[in-house]
Coordinates of C-alpha atoms in Angstrom, one line a residue:
Chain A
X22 CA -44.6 123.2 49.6
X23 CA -46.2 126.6 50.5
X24 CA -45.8 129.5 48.8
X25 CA -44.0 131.5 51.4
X26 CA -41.5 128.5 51.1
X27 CA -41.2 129.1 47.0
X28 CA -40.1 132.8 47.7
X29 CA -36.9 131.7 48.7
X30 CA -35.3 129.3 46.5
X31 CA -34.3 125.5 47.2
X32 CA -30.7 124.5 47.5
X33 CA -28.9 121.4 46.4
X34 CA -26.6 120.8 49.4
X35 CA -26.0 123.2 52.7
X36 CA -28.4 124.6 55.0
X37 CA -31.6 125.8 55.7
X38 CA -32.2 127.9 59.0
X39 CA -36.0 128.0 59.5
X40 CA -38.1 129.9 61.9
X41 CA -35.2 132.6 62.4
X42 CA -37.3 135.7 64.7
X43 CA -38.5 138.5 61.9
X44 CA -35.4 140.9 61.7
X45 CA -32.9 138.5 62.8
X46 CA -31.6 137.3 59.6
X47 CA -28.7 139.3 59.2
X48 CA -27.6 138.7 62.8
X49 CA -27.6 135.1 62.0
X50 CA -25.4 136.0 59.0
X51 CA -22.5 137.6 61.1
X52 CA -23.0 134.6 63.4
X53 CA -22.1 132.7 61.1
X54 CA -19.5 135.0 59.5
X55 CA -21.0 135.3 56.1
X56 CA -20.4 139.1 54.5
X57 CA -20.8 138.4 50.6
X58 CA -16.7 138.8 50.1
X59 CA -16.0 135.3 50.5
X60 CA -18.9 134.1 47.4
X61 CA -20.8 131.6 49.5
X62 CA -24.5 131.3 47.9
X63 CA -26.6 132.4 50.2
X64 CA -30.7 133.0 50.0
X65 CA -32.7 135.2 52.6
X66 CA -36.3 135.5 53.3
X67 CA -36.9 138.5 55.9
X68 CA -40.5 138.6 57.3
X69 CA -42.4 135.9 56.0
X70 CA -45.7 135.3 57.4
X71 CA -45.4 132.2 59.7
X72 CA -47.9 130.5 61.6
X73 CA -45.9 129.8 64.7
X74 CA -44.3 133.2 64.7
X75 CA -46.3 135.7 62.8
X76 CA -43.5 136.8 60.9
X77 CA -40.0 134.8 60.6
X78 CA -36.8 134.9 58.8
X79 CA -35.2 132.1 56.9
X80 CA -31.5 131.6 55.8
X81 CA -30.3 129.1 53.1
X82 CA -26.5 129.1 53.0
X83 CA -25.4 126.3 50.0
X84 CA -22.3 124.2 50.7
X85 CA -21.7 125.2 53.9
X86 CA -22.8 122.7 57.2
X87 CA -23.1 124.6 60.6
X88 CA -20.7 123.9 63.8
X89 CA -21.7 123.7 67.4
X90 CA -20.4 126.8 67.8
X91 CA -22.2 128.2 64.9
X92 CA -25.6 126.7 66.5
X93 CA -24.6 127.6 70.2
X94 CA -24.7 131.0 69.4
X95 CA -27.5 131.1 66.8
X96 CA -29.8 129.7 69.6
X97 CA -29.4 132.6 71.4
X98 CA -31.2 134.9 69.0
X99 CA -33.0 132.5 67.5
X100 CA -34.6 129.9 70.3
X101 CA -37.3 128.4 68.1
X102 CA -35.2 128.2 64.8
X103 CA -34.9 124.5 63.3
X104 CA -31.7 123.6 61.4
X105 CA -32.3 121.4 58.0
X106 CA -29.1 120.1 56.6
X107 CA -30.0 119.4 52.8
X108 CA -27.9 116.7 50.3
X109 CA -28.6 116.8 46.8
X110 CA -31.7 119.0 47.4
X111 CA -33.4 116.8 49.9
X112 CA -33.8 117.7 54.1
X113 CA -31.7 114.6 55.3
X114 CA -31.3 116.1 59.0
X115 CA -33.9 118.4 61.1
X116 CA -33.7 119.3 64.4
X117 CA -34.8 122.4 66.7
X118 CA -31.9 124.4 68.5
X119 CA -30.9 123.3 72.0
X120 CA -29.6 126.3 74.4
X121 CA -26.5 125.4 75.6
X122 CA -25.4 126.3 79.6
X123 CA -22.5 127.7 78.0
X124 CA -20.9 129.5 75.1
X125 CA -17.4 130.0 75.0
X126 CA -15.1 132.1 72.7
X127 CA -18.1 133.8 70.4
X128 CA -19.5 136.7 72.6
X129 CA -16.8 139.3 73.6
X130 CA -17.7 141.0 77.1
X131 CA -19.2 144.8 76.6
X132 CA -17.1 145.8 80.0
X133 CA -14.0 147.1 78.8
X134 CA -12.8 146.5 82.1
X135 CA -13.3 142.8 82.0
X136 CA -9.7 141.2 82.0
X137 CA -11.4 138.8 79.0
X138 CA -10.9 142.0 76.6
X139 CA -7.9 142.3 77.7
X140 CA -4.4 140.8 76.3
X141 CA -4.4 137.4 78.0
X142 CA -4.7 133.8 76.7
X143 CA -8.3 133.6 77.6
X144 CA -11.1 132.8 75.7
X145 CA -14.5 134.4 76.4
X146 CA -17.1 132.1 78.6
X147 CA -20.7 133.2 78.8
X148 CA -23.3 131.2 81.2
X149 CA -26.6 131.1 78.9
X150 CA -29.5 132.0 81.6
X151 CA -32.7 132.0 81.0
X152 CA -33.2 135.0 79.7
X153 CA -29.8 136.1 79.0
X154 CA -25.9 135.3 79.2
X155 CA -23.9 136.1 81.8
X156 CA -20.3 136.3 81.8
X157 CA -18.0 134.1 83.4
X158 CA -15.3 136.2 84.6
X159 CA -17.3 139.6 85.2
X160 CA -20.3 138.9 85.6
X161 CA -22.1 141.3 83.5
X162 CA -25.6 140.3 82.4
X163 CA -26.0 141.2 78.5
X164 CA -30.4 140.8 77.9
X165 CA -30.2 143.0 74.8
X166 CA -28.8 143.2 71.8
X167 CA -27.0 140.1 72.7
X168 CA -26.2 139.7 68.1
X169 CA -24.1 143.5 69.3
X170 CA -21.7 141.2 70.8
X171 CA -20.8 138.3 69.0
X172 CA -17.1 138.4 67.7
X173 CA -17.2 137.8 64.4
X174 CA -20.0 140.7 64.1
Chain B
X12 CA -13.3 124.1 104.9
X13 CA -12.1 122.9 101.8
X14 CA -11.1 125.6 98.7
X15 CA -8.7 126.0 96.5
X16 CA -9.3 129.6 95.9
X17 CA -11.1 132.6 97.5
X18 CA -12.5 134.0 94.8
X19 CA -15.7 135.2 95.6
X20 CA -18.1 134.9 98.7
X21 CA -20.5 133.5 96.6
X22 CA -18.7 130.3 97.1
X23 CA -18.6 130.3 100.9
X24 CA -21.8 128.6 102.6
X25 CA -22.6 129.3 106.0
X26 CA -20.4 126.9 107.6
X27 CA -17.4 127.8 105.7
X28 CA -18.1 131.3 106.7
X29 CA -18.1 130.1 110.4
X30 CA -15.2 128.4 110.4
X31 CA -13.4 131.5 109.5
X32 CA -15.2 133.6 112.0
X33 CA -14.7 130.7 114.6
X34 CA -11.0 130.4 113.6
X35 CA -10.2 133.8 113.7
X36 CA -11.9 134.3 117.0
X37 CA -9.8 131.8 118.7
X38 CA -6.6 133.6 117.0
X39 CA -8.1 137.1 118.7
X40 CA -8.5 135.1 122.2
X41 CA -4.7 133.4 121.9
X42 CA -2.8 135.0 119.4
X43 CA 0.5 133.8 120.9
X44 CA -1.2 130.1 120.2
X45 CA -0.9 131.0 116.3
X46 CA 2.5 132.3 116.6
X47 CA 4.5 129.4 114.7
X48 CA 1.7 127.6 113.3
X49 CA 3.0 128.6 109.7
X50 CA 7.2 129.0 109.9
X51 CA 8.4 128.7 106.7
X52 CA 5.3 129.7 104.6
X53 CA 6.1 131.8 101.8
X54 CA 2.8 134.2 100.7
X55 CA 3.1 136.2 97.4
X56 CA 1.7 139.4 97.3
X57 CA 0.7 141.0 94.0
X58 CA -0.7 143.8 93.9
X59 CA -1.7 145.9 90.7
X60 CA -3.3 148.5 92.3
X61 CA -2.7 151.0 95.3
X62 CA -3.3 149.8 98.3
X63 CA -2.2 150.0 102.2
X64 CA -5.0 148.0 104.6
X65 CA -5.4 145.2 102.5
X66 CA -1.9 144.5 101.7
X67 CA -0.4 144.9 104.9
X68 CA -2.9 143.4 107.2
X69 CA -1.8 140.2 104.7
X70 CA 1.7 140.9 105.2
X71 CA 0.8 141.3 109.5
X72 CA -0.9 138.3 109.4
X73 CA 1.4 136.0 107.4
X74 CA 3.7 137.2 109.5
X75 CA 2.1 137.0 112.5
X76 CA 1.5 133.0 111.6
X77 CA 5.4 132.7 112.0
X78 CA 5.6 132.4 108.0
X79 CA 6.9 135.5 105.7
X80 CA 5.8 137.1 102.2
X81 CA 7.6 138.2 98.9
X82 CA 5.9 141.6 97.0
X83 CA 6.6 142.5 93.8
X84 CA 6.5 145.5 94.3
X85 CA 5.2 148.6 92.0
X86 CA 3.7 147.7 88.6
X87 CA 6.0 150.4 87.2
X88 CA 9.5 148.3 88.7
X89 CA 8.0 144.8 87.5
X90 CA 7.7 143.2 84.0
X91 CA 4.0 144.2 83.9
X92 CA 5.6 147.0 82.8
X93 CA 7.4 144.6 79.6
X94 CA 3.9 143.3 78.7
X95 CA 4.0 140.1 80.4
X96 CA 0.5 138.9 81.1
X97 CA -1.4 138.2 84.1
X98 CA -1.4 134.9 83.1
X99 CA 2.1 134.3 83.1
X100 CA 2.9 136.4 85.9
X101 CA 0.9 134.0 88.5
X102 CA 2.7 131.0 86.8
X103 CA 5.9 132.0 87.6
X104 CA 5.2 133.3 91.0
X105 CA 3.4 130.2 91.8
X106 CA 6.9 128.4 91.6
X107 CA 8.6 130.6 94.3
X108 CA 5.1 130.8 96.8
X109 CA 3.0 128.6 99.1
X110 CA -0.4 130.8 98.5
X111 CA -0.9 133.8 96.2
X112 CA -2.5 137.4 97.2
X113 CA -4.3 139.2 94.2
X114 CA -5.3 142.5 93.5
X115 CA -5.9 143.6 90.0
X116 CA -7.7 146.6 88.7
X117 CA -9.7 144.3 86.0
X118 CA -13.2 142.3 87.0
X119 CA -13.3 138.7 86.5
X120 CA -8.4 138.9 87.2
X121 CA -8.8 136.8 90.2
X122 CA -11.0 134.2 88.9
X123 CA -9.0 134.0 85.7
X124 CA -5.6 133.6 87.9
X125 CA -6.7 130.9 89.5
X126 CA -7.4 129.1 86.3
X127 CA -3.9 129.2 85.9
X128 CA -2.2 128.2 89.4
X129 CA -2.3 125.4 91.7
X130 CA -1.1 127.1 95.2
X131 CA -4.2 128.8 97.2
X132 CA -4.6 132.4 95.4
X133 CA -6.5 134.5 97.5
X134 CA -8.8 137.8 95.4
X135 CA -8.0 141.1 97.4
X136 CA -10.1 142.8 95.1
X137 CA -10.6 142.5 91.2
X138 CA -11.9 146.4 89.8
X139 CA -15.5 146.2 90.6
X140 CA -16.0 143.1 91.0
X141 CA -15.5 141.2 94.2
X142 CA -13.5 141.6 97.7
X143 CA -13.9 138.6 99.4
X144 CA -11.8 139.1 102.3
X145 CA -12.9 142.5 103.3
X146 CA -16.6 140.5 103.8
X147 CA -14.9 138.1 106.0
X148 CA -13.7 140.9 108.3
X149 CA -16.8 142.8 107.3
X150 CA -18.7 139.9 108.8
X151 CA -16.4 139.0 112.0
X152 CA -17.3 142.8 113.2
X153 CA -21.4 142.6 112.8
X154 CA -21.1 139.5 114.4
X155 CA -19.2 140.4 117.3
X156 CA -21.5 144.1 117.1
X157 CA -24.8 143.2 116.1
X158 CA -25.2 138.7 115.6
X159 CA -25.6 138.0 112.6
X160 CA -28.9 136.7 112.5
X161 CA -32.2 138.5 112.6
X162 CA -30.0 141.9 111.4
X163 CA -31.1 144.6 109.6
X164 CA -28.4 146.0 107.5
X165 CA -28.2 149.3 105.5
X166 CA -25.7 149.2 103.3
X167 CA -25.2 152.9 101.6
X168 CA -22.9 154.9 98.9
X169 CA -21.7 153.6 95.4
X170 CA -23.2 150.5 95.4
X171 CA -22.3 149.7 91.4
X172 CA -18.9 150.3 91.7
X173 CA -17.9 149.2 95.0
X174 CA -16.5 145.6 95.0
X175 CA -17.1 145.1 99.0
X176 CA -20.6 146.3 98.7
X177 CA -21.4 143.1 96.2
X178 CA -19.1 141.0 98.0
X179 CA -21.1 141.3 101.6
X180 CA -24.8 141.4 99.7
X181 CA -23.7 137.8 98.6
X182 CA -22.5 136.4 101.8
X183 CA -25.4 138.2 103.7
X184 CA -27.6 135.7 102.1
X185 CA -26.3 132.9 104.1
X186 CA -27.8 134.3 107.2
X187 CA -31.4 136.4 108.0
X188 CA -30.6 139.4 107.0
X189 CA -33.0 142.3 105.2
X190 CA -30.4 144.0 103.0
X191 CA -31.2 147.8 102.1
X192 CA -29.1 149.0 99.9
X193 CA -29.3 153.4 99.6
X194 CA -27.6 155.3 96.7
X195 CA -28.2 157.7 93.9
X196 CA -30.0 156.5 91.3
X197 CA -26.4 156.4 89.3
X198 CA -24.9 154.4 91.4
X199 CA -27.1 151.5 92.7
X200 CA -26.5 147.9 92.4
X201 CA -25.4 146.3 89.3
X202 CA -28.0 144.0 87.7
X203 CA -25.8 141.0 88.5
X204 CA -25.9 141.5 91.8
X205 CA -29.3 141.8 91.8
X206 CA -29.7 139.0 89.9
X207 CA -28.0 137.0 92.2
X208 CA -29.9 138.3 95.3
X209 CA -32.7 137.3 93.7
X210 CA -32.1 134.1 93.0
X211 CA -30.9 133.3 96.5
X212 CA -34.8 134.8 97.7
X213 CA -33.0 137.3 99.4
X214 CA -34.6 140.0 101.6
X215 CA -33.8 143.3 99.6
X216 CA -35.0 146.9 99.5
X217 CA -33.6 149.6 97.3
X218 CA -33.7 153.6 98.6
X219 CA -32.5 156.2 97.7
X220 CA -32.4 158.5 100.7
X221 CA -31.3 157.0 104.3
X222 CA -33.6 158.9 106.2
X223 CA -36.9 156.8 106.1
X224 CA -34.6 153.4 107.0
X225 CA -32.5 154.7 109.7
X226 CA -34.2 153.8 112.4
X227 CA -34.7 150.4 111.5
X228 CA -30.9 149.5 111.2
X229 CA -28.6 147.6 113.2
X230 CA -25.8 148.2 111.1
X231 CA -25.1 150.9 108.8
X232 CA -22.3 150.1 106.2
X233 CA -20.9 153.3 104.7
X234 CA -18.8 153.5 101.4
X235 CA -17.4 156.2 99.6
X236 CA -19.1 157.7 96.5
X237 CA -16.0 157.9 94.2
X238 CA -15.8 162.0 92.5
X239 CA -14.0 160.3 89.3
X240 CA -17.3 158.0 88.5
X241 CA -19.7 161.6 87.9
X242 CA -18.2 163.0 84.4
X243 CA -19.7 166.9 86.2
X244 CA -17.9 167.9 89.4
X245 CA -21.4 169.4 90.0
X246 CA -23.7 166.7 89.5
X247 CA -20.7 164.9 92.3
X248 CA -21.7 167.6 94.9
X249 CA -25.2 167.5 94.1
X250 CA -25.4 164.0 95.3
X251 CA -22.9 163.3 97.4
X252 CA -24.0 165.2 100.0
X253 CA -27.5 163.2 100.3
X254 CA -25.0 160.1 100.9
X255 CA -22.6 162.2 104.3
X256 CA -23.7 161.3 107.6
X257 CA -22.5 162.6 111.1
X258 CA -24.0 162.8 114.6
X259 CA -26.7 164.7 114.2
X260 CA -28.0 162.6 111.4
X261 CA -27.5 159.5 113.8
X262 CA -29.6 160.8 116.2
X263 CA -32.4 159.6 114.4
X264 CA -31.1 156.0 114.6
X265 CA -31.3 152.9 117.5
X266 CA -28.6 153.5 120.3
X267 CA -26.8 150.7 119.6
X268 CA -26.4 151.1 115.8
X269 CA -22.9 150.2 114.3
X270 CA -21.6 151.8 111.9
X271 CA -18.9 150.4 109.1
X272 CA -17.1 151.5 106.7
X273 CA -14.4 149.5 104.1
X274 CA -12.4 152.4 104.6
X275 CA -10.5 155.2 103.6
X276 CA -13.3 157.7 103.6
X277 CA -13.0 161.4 102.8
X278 CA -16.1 163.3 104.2
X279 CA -19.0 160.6 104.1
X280 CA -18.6 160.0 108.1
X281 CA -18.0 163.0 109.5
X282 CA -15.3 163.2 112.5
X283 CA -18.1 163.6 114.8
X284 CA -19.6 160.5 114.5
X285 CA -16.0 159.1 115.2
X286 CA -16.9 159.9 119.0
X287 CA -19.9 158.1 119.4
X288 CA -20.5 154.6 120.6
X289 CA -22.0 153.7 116.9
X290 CA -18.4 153.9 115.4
X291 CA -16.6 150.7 114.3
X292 CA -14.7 151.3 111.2
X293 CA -11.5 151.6 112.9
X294 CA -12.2 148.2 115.1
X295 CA -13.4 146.7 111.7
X296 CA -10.2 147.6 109.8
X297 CA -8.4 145.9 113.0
X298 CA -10.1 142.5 112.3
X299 CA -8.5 142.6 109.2
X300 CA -5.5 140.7 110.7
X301 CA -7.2 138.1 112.4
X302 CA -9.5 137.0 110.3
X303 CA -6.7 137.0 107.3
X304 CA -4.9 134.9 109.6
X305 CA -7.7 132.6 110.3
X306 CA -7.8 132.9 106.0
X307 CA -4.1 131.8 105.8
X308 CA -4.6 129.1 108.4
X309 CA -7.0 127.3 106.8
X310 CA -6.3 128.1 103.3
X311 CA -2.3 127.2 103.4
X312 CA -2.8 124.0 105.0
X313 CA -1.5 121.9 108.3
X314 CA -4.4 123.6 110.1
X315 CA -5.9 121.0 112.9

């Protein structure tokens, strides 16, 4: 184990999410709907040195096991991030995000005139593209600030 | 041709395109052919937002196919006005229709409807986003004006908000077409629709004066820059009158350019220019029937 690794502490059972872009952490956080008020036990490490990415983040959430959704959107911010799923303090499942072709009811459309903002029984649909989403009923391309818009944020 | 929907033109090909054209070129040749092709076909009309060319060239041509249509009217006398959604609205209009006619101030309404219903539903314009059956008439007039092949098109005015301006750019790609698209800086295409021009390899140039492309066009499609996008009446004038053409501006392009406009317009084509040969908004906005016929024809079914 590295030292870079030791700053942030292990965790019995939960998840580690490694290789997070330097900055991002946070955004992953509201992702994943985590604020402090609801006591989960969470460890952070914000711009560690890391060989593949000069600087990363890394997120440790105990007790808690990530959906699809959850990993849908996190690969949006987070393309290169690998998902460790740890039981009784060893890594029993690792694998790298996959981009899905779509996400579906965790982005909300920055057109206000979109009729997905509006009152109907719709959930938001985003087509991932390259480098981007896209909605599915508007169109609109967001390339930026693509954590600005995910619901739970 | 074989749709459910007309949402957008980016789901037409070429052929399907054709077949319209084709369709609604016999219609124009032998209307009296078409007469009671459709007796008995019920078309709902619902219509969120102003509108008088759109909605009753669809009520003409229904009509006109020997069928009839139900509108419901203002927004203010329906139960929009209760808070009934969109959603349920189509679902319970579907019941009493044989095809559905959609305008809605919101992007992406159309395409959400049809989610929803099972009878053809037909987009006659979602806010910004798309106006499928304007193109079809848009495209009927170059190609009886200009071919549609080998055509240099200028296509000029408020490009970002103007839902025909997108919907032709899409189905321009079907054919060889070099697309320039001229507006203030403010107002040019939205990045999806560049996007998708770009994926589709399509020939585009953005300006943002007309003057050094004039004389290359063979069609000139004008649209109106809209006052209520500029927050400063000033900054409107400034610009819009950079985007106001008339004869003496045309004089600059080929003889047989024709000029198009969605129409209404308010002072972007002068009245002079209504006297020249290179007019053909008014012819355009005449097609509307026939090719909405054509639409209905092959959309509501029984069509040979």
């Amino acid at each position: 184990m590295s030292d870079h690794e030791l700053r942030v502490s292990k965790i019995r059972s939960g998840t580690v999410i490694d290789h997070i872009p330097g900055g991002q952490a946070l955004n992953v956080l509201a992702i994943l709907d985590i604020d402090g008020s609801g006591g989960e036990e969470v460890s952070i490490g914000m711009n560690v040195p890391s060989d593949r990415l000069g600087r990363k983040d890394i997120v440790k959430v105990e007790g808690r096991e990530l959906s699809q959704d959850e990993v849908d959107v996190l690969s949006l911010i987070a393309p290169d991030a690998t998902i460790n799923i740890v039981r009784d303090y060893d890594v029993v499942d690792k694998h790298r995000l996959e981009r899905p072709s779509h996400v579906s009811g965790v982005l909300e459309c920055p057109n206000r005139n979109c009729i997905s903002t509006d009152d109907e029984p719709i959930d938001s649909k985003f087509e991932v593209l390259p480098d981007g989403v896209r909605c599915e009923y508007c169109e609109t391309i967001i390339r930026e600030d693509i954590p600005d818009h995910i619901r739970s944020a | 041709m074989r749709h459910d929907h007309l949402i957008t033109t980016k789901q037409l090909s070429r052929t399907d395109i054709g077949t319209v054209l084709d369709r609604a070129a016999e219609i124009d040749a032998d209307p009296a052919a078409f007469a009671d092709r459709h007796a008995g076909t019920l078309l709902g009309l619902l219509f969120f937002e102003p509108s008088t060319r759109t909605k009753m060239s669809f009520e003409t041509a229904m009509k006109r196919l020997g069928g009839d249509v139900v509108d419901m009217g203002s927004v203010e006398s329906s139960s929009v006005k209760k808070g009934e959604s969109l959603a349920d609205t189509v679902r319970v209009i579907e019941g009493y229709v044989d095809g559905l006619v959609l305008r809605h101030p919101r992007q992406g309404s159309a395409k959400m409807s049809g989610e929803y219903v099972d009878v053809p539903l037909l987009n006659a314009g979602d806010g910004a986003g798309h106006h499928p059956t304007q193109t079809l008439l848009d495209l009927y007039t170059i190609r009886e004006n200009a071919g549609l092949d080998d055509l240099t098109i200028g296509i000029m005015g408020d490009l970002k908000y103007g839902r025909t301006v997108h919907s032709l750019a899409h189905a321009l790609t079907n054919f060889d077409a070099r697309q320039h698209f001229i507006s203030p800086e403010s107002l040019k295409l939205p990045r999806s629709v560049r996007y998708d021009l770009h994926e589709e390899g399509a020939s585009v140039r953005e300006h943002t004066d007309l003057e050094a492309v004039l004389p290359d066009l063979d069609v000139l499609y004008v649209t109106r820059i809209q006052r209520e996008r500029f927050p400063d009446e000033n900054e409107y004038r400034a610009i819009a009158g950079e985007y106001q053409i008339d004869a003496e501006t045309l004089s600059a392009a080929k003889e047989d350019l024709t000029v198009m406009h969605p129409l209404p317009r308010v002072d972007e084509i002068a009245a002079d220019v209504d006297d020249t040969d290179h007019a053909t908004y008014f012819e355009q906005a005449h097609n509307g029937v026939p090719v909405r016929m054509a639409l209905l024809d092959l959309l509501l079914g029984d069509s040979e």
